Amino acid sequence: RRNLSLCSCNEEIRKASIEYCKSLLVVANKTNADYLCLASGKVEDNALNNLDMFIESLSEIFIYTKERGYHTRICIEPLDQYAHKKNTIGSLDMTIRMINKLESLGYGTNDFVLAWDSAHVALNEDDFEKTIKDLSKYIYKIHFATAILDKNHLQYGDHHLDFDFGFMDLQCAKKIYAYAKKYINHKVDFACEIKENVKDNAWKLEKRTFEFLNKVIED
């Protein structure tokens, strides 16, 4: 809505995006939020150039956080890179490129973590187990989300559909949970991500997704 992007090659847009994130960090710190979650922004002409701009933006944000003594960490969510949102940070390959660049600058889990989303991984045509294994050090949040993967379907993409549609079901979620338990050695938050457009149905959806989560994690 603000036409912002932390990976933009337009310096005016990128600087405005950084300043907006800083303002959100002030609020996050006041409310004792553990994480400020963000996405990279869209690919422009060259994804690798956008990656470099995103790294610069993150570096400025990390420096600001440390200077202020904030405990809030940045949580980066890789979105779909090709299908719908077309974000710079999306595929496993690009996410690892980002991590390698940040680690080379001395940043790690004290500065940033990842949110892993099943819909984005599926839309990127990456493997669930491999992405969780390769990114395990940084994954602190897992979203059970679905998507229609038929590229000819009108609802193809990241629309936060109910689990009645797309690939997500209890069996799929249990596999993801098992991969997380196998490869991740720290606490992880699990959540269902579904968009409800009818206000009166929100509490029913919350109850249903809570029951779904309980079934996923039961022995």
PDB file of C-alpha atoms in Angstrom:
ATOM      1  CA  ARG A   1       0.000   0.000   0.000  1.00  0.00           C
ATOM      2  CA  ARG A   2       2.912   2.353   0.689  1.00  0.00           C
ATOM      3  CA  ASN A   3       4.786   1.305  -2.468  1.00  0.00           C
ATOM      4  CA  LEU A   4       7.782   0.326  -0.340  1.00  0.00           C
ATOM      5  CA  SER A   5      10.459  -2.272  -1.008  1.00  0.00           C
ATOM      6  CA  LEU A   6      13.609  -3.047   0.948  1.00  0.00           C
ATOM      7  CA  CYS A   7      15.221  -4.501  -2.179  1.00  0.00           C
ATOM      8  CA  SER A   8      14.397  -1.713  -4.596  1.00  0.00           C
ATOM      9  CA  CYS A   9      17.182  -0.294  -6.759  1.00  0.00           C
ATOM     10  CA  ASN A  10      15.414   3.054  -6.430  1.00  0.00           C
ATOM     11  CA  GLU A  11      17.250   4.620  -3.481  1.00  0.00           C
ATOM     12  CA  GLU A  12      14.357   6.890  -2.543  1.00  0.00           C
ATOM     13  CA  ILE A  13      11.998   3.935  -2.207  1.00  0.00           C
ATOM     14  CA  ARG A  14      14.570   1.787  -0.419  1.00  0.00           C
ATOM     15  CA  LYS A  15      15.487   4.494   2.110  1.00  0.00           C
ATOM     16  CA  ALA A  16      11.801   5.180   2.817  1.00  0.00           C
ATOM     17  CA  SER A  17      11.316   1.457   3.374  1.00  0.00           C
ATOM     18  CA  ILE A  18      14.186   1.328   5.871  1.00  0.00           C
ATOM     19  CA  GLU A  19      12.817   4.316   7.784  1.00  0.00           C
ATOM     20  CA  TYR A  20       9.388   2.702   7.942  1.00  0.00           C
ATOM     21  CA  CYS A  21      10.922  -0.501   9.332  1.00  0.00           C
ATOM     22  CA  LYS A  22      12.780   1.536  11.943  1.00  0.00           C
ATOM     23  CA  SER A  23       9.499   3.127  13.035  1.00  0.00           C
ATOM     24  CA  LEU A  24       7.967  -0.332  13.371  1.00  0.00           C
ATOM     25  CA  LEU A  25      10.942  -1.486  15.459  1.00  0.00           C
ATOM     26  CA  VAL A  26      10.268   1.356  17.898  1.00  0.00           C
ATOM     27  CA  VAL A  27       6.713   0.092  18.353  1.00  0.00           C
ATOM     28  CA  ALA A  28       7.852  -3.543  18.495  1.00  0.00           C
ATOM     29  CA  ASN A  29      10.319  -2.746  21.256  1.00  0.00           C
ATOM     30  CA  LYS A  30       7.711  -0.840  23.279  1.00  0.00           C
ATOM     31  CA  THR A  31       5.328  -3.787  23.092  1.00  0.00           C
ATOM     32  CA  ASN A  32       8.049  -6.383  23.822  1.00  0.00           C
ATOM     33  CA  ALA A  33       7.595  -8.080  20.449  1.00  0.00           C
ATOM     34  CA  ASP A  34      10.140 -10.824  19.817  1.00  0.00           C
ATOM     35  CA  TYR A  35      10.099 -10.425  16.034  1.00  0.00           C
ATOM     36  CA  LEU A  36       9.400  -7.895  13.326  1.00  0.00           C
ATOM     37  CA  CYS A  37       8.462  -9.937  10.256  1.00  0.00           C
ATOM     38  CA  LEU A  38       9.095  -8.663   6.759  1.00  0.00           C
ATOM     39  CA  ALA A  39       9.545  -9.729   3.156  1.00  0.00           C
ATOM     40  CA  SER A  40      12.185  -8.609   0.696  1.00  0.00           C
ATOM     41  CA  GLY A  41      10.084  -6.903  -1.960  1.00  0.00           C
ATOM     42  CA  LYS A  42       9.547  -7.698  -5.607  1.00  0.00           C
ATOM     43  CA  VAL A  43      12.116  -8.662  -8.209  1.00  0.00           C
ATOM     44  CA  GLU A  44      12.826  -5.784 -10.583  1.00  0.00           C
ATOM     45  CA  ASP A  45      15.106  -6.101 -13.630  1.00  0.00           C
ATOM     46  CA  ASN A  46      17.787  -8.235 -11.986  1.00  0.00           C
ATOM     47  CA  ALA A  47      17.114 -10.406  -8.945  1.00  0.00           C
ATOM     48  CA  LEU A  48      20.790 -10.476  -7.908  1.00  0.00           C
ATOM     49  CA  ASN A  49      20.918  -6.676  -7.868  1.00  0.00           C
ATOM     50  CA  ASN A  50      17.759  -6.675  -5.770  1.00  0.00           C
ATOM     51  CA  LEU A  51      19.371  -9.184  -3.429  1.00  0.00           C
ATOM     52  CA  ASP A  52      22.325  -6.853  -2.889  1.00  0.00           C
ATOM     53  CA  MET A  53      19.971  -3.962  -2.147  1.00  0.00           C
ATOM     54  CA  PHE A  54      18.078  -6.109   0.359  1.00  0.00           C
ATOM     55  CA  ILE A  55      21.320  -7.014   2.129  1.00  0.00           C
ATOM     56  CA  GLU A  56      22.197  -3.315   2.378  1.00  0.00           C
ATOM     57  CA  SER A  57      18.771  -2.548   3.810  1.00  0.00           C
ATOM     58  CA  LEU A  58      18.976  -5.348   6.361  1.00  0.00           C
ATOM     59  CA  SER A  59      22.445  -4.223   7.429  1.00  0.00           C
ATOM     60  CA  GLU A  60      21.135  -0.731   8.163  1.00  0.00           C
ATOM     61  CA  ILE A  61      18.215  -2.170  10.112  1.00  0.00           C
ATOM     62  CA  PHE A  62      20.454  -4.499  12.143  1.00  0.00           C
ATOM     63  CA  ILE A  63      22.822  -1.635  12.993  1.00  0.00           C
ATOM     64  CA  TYR A  64      19.865   0.508  14.083  1.00  0.00           C
ATOM     65  CA  THR A  65      18.525  -2.307  16.272  1.00  0.00           C
ATOM     66  CA  LYS A  66      21.885  -2.819  17.988  1.00  0.00           C
ATOM     67  CA  GLU A  67      22.474   0.903  18.502  1.00  0.00           C
ATOM     68  CA  ARG A  68      19.085   1.205  20.199  1.00  0.00           C
ATOM     69  CA  GLY A  69      19.606  -1.934  22.281  1.00  0.00           C
ATOM     70  CA  TYR A  70      16.389  -3.486  20.968  1.00  0.00           C
ATOM     71  CA  HIS A  71      15.815  -7.186  21.599  1.00  0.00           C
ATOM     72  CA  THR A  72      13.400  -7.558  18.662  1.00  0.00           C
ATOM     73  CA  ARG A  73      14.830  -9.721  15.906  1.00  0.00           C
ATOM     74  CA  ILE A  74      13.988  -9.483  12.211  1.00  0.00           C
ATOM     75  CA  CYS A  75      12.021 -12.447  10.866  1.00  0.00           C
ATOM     76  CA  ILE A  76      12.310 -12.756   7.084  1.00  0.00           C
ATOM     77  CA  GLU A  77       9.641 -14.681   5.218  1.00  0.00           C
ATOM     78  CA  PRO A  78      10.693 -15.955   1.770  1.00  0.00           C
ATOM     79  CA  LEU A  79       7.639 -15.599  -0.475  1.00  0.00           C
ATOM     80  CA  ASP A  80       6.977 -17.134  -3.869  1.00  0.00           C
ATOM     81  CA  GLN A  81       9.563 -15.942  -6.360  1.00  0.00           C
ATOM     82  CA  TYR A  82       7.895 -16.748  -9.666  1.00  0.00           C
ATOM     83  CA  ALA A  83       4.196 -17.502  -9.293  1.00  0.00           C
ATOM     84  CA  HIS A  84       2.365 -14.611  -7.708  1.00  0.00           C
ATOM     85  CA  LYS A  85       4.145 -12.279  -5.259  1.00  0.00           C
ATOM     86  CA  LYS A  86       7.394 -12.565  -7.289  1.00  0.00           C
ATOM     87  CA  ASN A  87       9.629 -11.576  -4.383  1.00  0.00           C
ATOM     88  CA  THR A  88      13.403 -11.448  -4.542  1.00  0.00           C
ATOM     89  CA  ILE A  89      13.771 -13.734  -1.519  1.00  0.00           C
ATOM     90  CA  GLY A  90      11.668 -16.789  -2.209  1.00  0.00           C
ATOM     91  CA  SER A  91      13.329 -19.911  -3.586  1.00  0.00           C
ATOM     92  CA  LEU A  92      15.691 -22.048  -1.547  1.00  0.00           C
ATOM     93  CA  ASP A  93      18.574 -20.995  -3.775  1.00  0.00           C
ATOM     94  CA  MET A  94      17.958 -17.274  -3.248  1.00  0.00           C
ATOM     95  CA  THR A  95      17.340 -17.699   0.468  1.00  0.00           C
ATOM     96  CA  ILE A  96      20.669 -19.474   0.893  1.00  0.00           C
ATOM     97  CA  ARG A  97      22.386 -16.745  -1.145  1.00  0.00           C
ATOM     98  CA  MET A  98      20.914 -14.196   1.260  1.00  0.00           C
ATOM     99  CA  ILE A  99      22.018 -16.130   4.347  1.00  0.00           C
ATOM    100  CA  ASN A 100      25.546 -16.567   3.002  1.00  0.00           C
ATOM    101  CA  LYS A 101      25.845 -12.843   2.323  1.00  0.00           C
ATOM    102  CA  LEU A 102      24.518 -11.921   5.765  1.00  0.00           C
ATOM    103  CA  GLU A 103      26.773 -14.425   7.518  1.00  0.00           C
ATOM    104  CA  SER A 104      29.792 -13.057   5.641  1.00  0.00           C
ATOM    105  CA  LEU A 105      28.957  -9.673   7.221  1.00  0.00           C
ATOM    106  CA  GLY A 106      28.872 -11.232  10.682  1.00  0.00           C
ATOM    107  CA  TYR A 107      25.109 -11.520  11.099  1.00  0.00           C
ATOM    108  CA  GLY A 108      23.357 -14.633  12.395  1.00  0.00           C
ATOM    109  CA  THR A 109      20.412 -15.864  14.428  1.00  0.00           C
ATOM    110  CA  ASN A 110      20.838 -13.096  16.997  1.00  0.00           C
ATOM    111  CA  ASP A 111      19.896 -10.694  14.222  1.00  0.00           C
ATOM    112  CA  PHE A 112      17.459 -12.542  11.972  1.00  0.00           C
ATOM    113  CA  VAL A 113      15.435 -15.733  11.617  1.00  0.00           C
ATOM    114  CA  LEU A 114      13.162 -17.179   8.937  1.00  0.00           C
ATOM    115  CA  ALA A 115       9.474 -17.947   8.634  1.00  0.00           C
ATOM    116  CA  TRP A 116       8.934 -21.067   6.496  1.00  0.00           C
ATOM    117  CA  ASP A 117       5.605 -21.144   4.628  1.00  0.00           C
ATOM    118  CA  SER A 118       4.403 -24.306   2.888  1.00  0.00           C
ATOM    119  CA  ALA A 119       2.434 -22.416   0.220  1.00  0.00           C
ATOM    120  CA  HIS A 120       5.448 -20.352  -0.814  1.00  0.00           C
ATOM    121  CA  VAL A 121       7.743 -23.377  -0.862  1.00  0.00           C
ATOM    122  CA  ALA A 122       5.279 -25.319  -3.018  1.00  0.00           C
ATOM    123  CA  LEU A 123       4.781 -22.403  -5.424  1.00  0.00           C
ATOM    124  CA  ASN A 124       8.569 -22.135  -5.762  1.00  0.00           C
ATOM    125  CA  GLU A 125       8.568 -25.861  -6.630  1.00  0.00           C
ATOM    126  CA  ASP A 126      11.064 -26.537  -3.850  1.00  0.00           C
ATOM    127  CA  ASP A 127      11.082 -29.701  -1.760  1.00  0.00           C
ATOM    128  CA  PHE A 128       9.606 -29.434   1.746  1.00  0.00           C
ATOM    129  CA  GLU A 129      12.133 -31.697   3.455  1.00  0.00           C
ATOM    130  CA  LYS A 130      15.182 -30.218   1.718  1.00  0.00           C
ATOM    131  CA  THR A 131      14.216 -26.624   2.468  1.00  0.00           C
ATOM    132  CA  ILE A 132      13.603 -27.381   6.146  1.00  0.00           C
ATOM    133  CA  LYS A 133      16.864 -29.344   6.385  1.00  0.00           C
ATOM    134  CA  ASP A 134      18.983 -26.725   4.603  1.00  0.00           C
ATOM    135  CA  LEU A 135      17.443 -23.751   6.417  1.00  0.00           C
ATOM    136  CA  SER A 136      16.942 -25.444   9.804  1.00  0.00           C
ATOM    137  CA  LYS A 137      19.355 -23.191  11.688  1.00  0.00           C
ATOM    138  CA  TYR A 138      17.241 -20.136  10.871  1.00  0.00           C
ATOM    139  CA  ILE A 139      13.657 -21.459  10.801  1.00  0.00           C
ATOM    140  CA  TYR A 140      11.820 -20.261  13.908  1.00  0.00           C
ATOM    141  CA  LYS A 141       8.302 -20.087  12.473  1.00  0.00           C
ATOM    142  CA  ILE A 142       6.401 -22.536  10.276  1.00  0.00           C
ATOM    143  CA  HIS A 143       3.167 -21.651   8.496  1.00  0.00           C
ATOM    144  CA  PHE A 144       0.836 -24.391   7.349  1.00  0.00           C
ATOM    145  CA  ALA A 145      -0.669 -22.781   4.251  1.00  0.00           C
ATOM    146  CA  THR A 146      -2.159 -24.091   1.044  1.00  0.00           C
ATOM    147  CA  ALA A 147      -2.209 -23.049  -2.592  1.00  0.00           C
ATOM    148  CA  ILE A 148      -3.581 -24.252  -5.895  1.00  0.00           C
ATOM    149  CA  LEU A 149      -0.563 -25.329  -7.929  1.00  0.00           C
ATOM    150  CA  ASP A 150      -2.258 -25.663 -11.320  1.00  0.00           C
ATOM    151  CA  LYS A 151      -0.796 -22.767 -13.318  1.00  0.00           C
ATOM    152  CA  ASN A 152      -3.907 -22.613 -15.497  1.00  0.00           C
ATOM    153  CA  HIS A 153      -6.267 -22.202 -12.525  1.00  0.00           C
ATOM    154  CA  LEU A 154      -7.686 -18.757 -11.722  1.00  0.00           C
ATOM    155  CA  GLN A 155      -6.697 -19.184  -8.064  1.00  0.00           C
ATOM    156  CA  TYR A 156      -3.113 -20.210  -8.808  1.00  0.00           C
ATOM    157  CA  GLY A 157      -0.804 -18.355  -6.450  1.00  0.00           C
ATOM    158  CA  ASP A 158      -0.635 -17.244  -2.838  1.00  0.00           C
ATOM    159  CA  HIS A 159      -4.227 -16.482  -1.849  1.00  0.00           C
ATOM    160  CA  HIS A 160      -4.279 -17.893   1.721  1.00  0.00           C
ATOM    161  CA  LEU A 161      -7.064 -20.304   0.847  1.00  0.00           C
ATOM    162  CA  ASP A 162      -8.910 -22.569   3.240  1.00  0.00           C
ATOM    163  CA  PHE A 163      -7.493 -26.075   3.472  1.00  0.00           C
ATOM    164  CA  ASP A 164     -10.512 -27.386   1.540  1.00  0.00           C
ATOM    165  CA  PHE A 165      -8.571 -26.187  -1.512  1.00  0.00           C
ATOM    166  CA  GLY A 166      -5.057 -26.918  -2.730  1.00  0.00           C
ATOM    167  CA  PHE A 167      -2.581 -29.442  -1.359  1.00  0.00           C
ATOM    168  CA  MET A 168      -2.659 -28.892   2.406  1.00  0.00           C
ATOM    169  CA  ASP A 169      -4.291 -31.553   4.539  1.00  0.00           C
ATOM    170  CA  LEU A 170      -3.550 -33.286   7.834  1.00  0.00           C
ATOM    171  CA  GLN A 171      -1.186 -35.829   6.250  1.00  0.00           C
ATOM    172  CA  CYS A 172       0.825 -33.100   4.521  1.00  0.00           C
ATOM    173  CA  ALA A 173       1.040 -31.033   7.706  1.00  0.00           C
ATOM    174  CA  LYS A 174       2.172 -34.049   9.726  1.00  0.00           C
ATOM    175  CA  LYS A 175       5.016 -34.642   7.259  1.00  0.00           C
ATOM    176  CA  ILE A 176       6.137 -31.032   7.571  1.00  0.00           C
ATOM    177  CA  TYR A 177       5.965 -31.267  11.358  1.00  0.00           C
ATOM    178  CA  ALA A 178       8.038 -34.463  11.283  1.00  0.00           C
ATOM    179  CA  TYR A 179      10.701 -32.778   9.131  1.00  0.00           C
ATOM    180  CA  ALA A 180      10.827 -29.868  11.574  1.00  0.00           C
ATOM    181  CA  LYS A 181      11.235 -32.192  14.545  1.00  0.00           C
ATOM    182  CA  LYS A 182      13.952 -34.103  12.700  1.00  0.00           C
ATOM    183  CA  TYR A 183      16.117 -31.180  11.564  1.00  0.00           C
ATOM    184  CA  ILE A 184      15.388 -28.196  13.849  1.00  0.00           C
ATOM    185  CA  ASN A 185      16.984 -28.180  17.288  1.00  0.00           C
ATOM    186  CA  HIS A 186      15.352 -25.074  18.761  1.00  0.00           C
ATOM    187  CA  LYS A 187      11.832 -23.898  19.598  1.00  0.00           C
ATOM    188  CA  VAL A 188       9.595 -23.338  16.584  1.00  0.00           C
ATOM    189  CA  ASP A 189       6.218 -21.625  16.418  1.00  0.00           C
ATOM    190  CA  PHE A 190       3.622 -23.407  14.256  1.00  0.00           C
ATOM    191  CA  ALA A 191       0.570 -21.676  12.817  1.00  0.00           C
ATOM    192  CA  CYS A 192      -2.102 -22.064  10.151  1.00  0.00           C
ATOM    193  CA  GLU A 193      -2.414 -19.233   7.643  1.00  0.00           C
ATOM    194  CA  ILE A 194      -5.886 -18.847   6.131  1.00  0.00           C
ATOM    195  CA  LYS A 195      -7.601 -15.653   5.056  1.00  0.00           C
ATOM    196  CA  GLU A 196     -11.211 -15.307   6.219  1.00  0.00           C
ATOM    197  CA  ASN A 197     -13.240 -12.667   4.398  1.00  0.00           C
ATOM    198  CA  VAL A 198     -16.420 -13.018   6.468  1.00  0.00           C
ATOM    199  CA  LYS A 199     -16.012 -11.384   9.880  1.00  0.00           C
ATOM    200  CA  ASP A 200     -18.636 -13.535  11.583  1.00  0.00           C
ATOM    201  CA  ASN A 201     -16.750 -16.708  10.592  1.00  0.00           C
ATOM    202  CA  ALA A 202     -13.422 -15.664  12.126  1.00  0.00           C
ATOM    203  CA  TRP A 203     -13.868 -17.332  15.522  1.00  0.00           C
ATOM    204  CA  LYS A 204     -15.111 -20.545  13.906  1.00  0.00           C
ATOM    205  CA  LEU A 205     -12.046 -20.583  11.671  1.00  0.00           C
ATOM    206  CA  GLU A 206      -9.755 -20.008  14.652  1.00  0.00           C
ATOM    207  CA  LYS A 207     -11.334 -22.952  16.497  1.00  0.00           C
ATOM    208  CA  ARG A 208     -11.057 -25.188  13.438  1.00  0.00           C
ATOM    209  CA  THR A 209      -7.414 -24.341  12.764  1.00  0.00           C
ATOM    210  CA  PHE A 210      -6.531 -24.783  16.443  1.00  0.00           C
ATOM    211  CA  GLU A 211      -8.044 -28.263  16.302  1.00  0.00           C
ATOM    212  CA  PHE A 212      -6.073 -28.923  13.098  1.00  0.00           C
ATOM    213  CA  LEU A 213      -2.825 -27.910  14.804  1.00  0.00           C
ATOM    214  CA  ASN A 214      -3.522 -30.144  17.774  1.00  0.00           C
ATOM    215  CA  LYS A 215      -4.034 -33.100  15.443  1.00  0.00           C
ATOM    216  CA  VAL A 216      -0.776 -32.310  13.653  1.00  0.00           C
ATOM    217  CA  ILE A 217       1.356 -32.291  16.798  1.00  0.00           C
ATOM    218  CA  GLU A 218      -0.296 -35.190  18.618  1.00  0.00           C
ATOM    219  CA  ASP A 219       1.865 -38.326  18.958  1.00  0.00           C
TER     220      ASP A 219
END
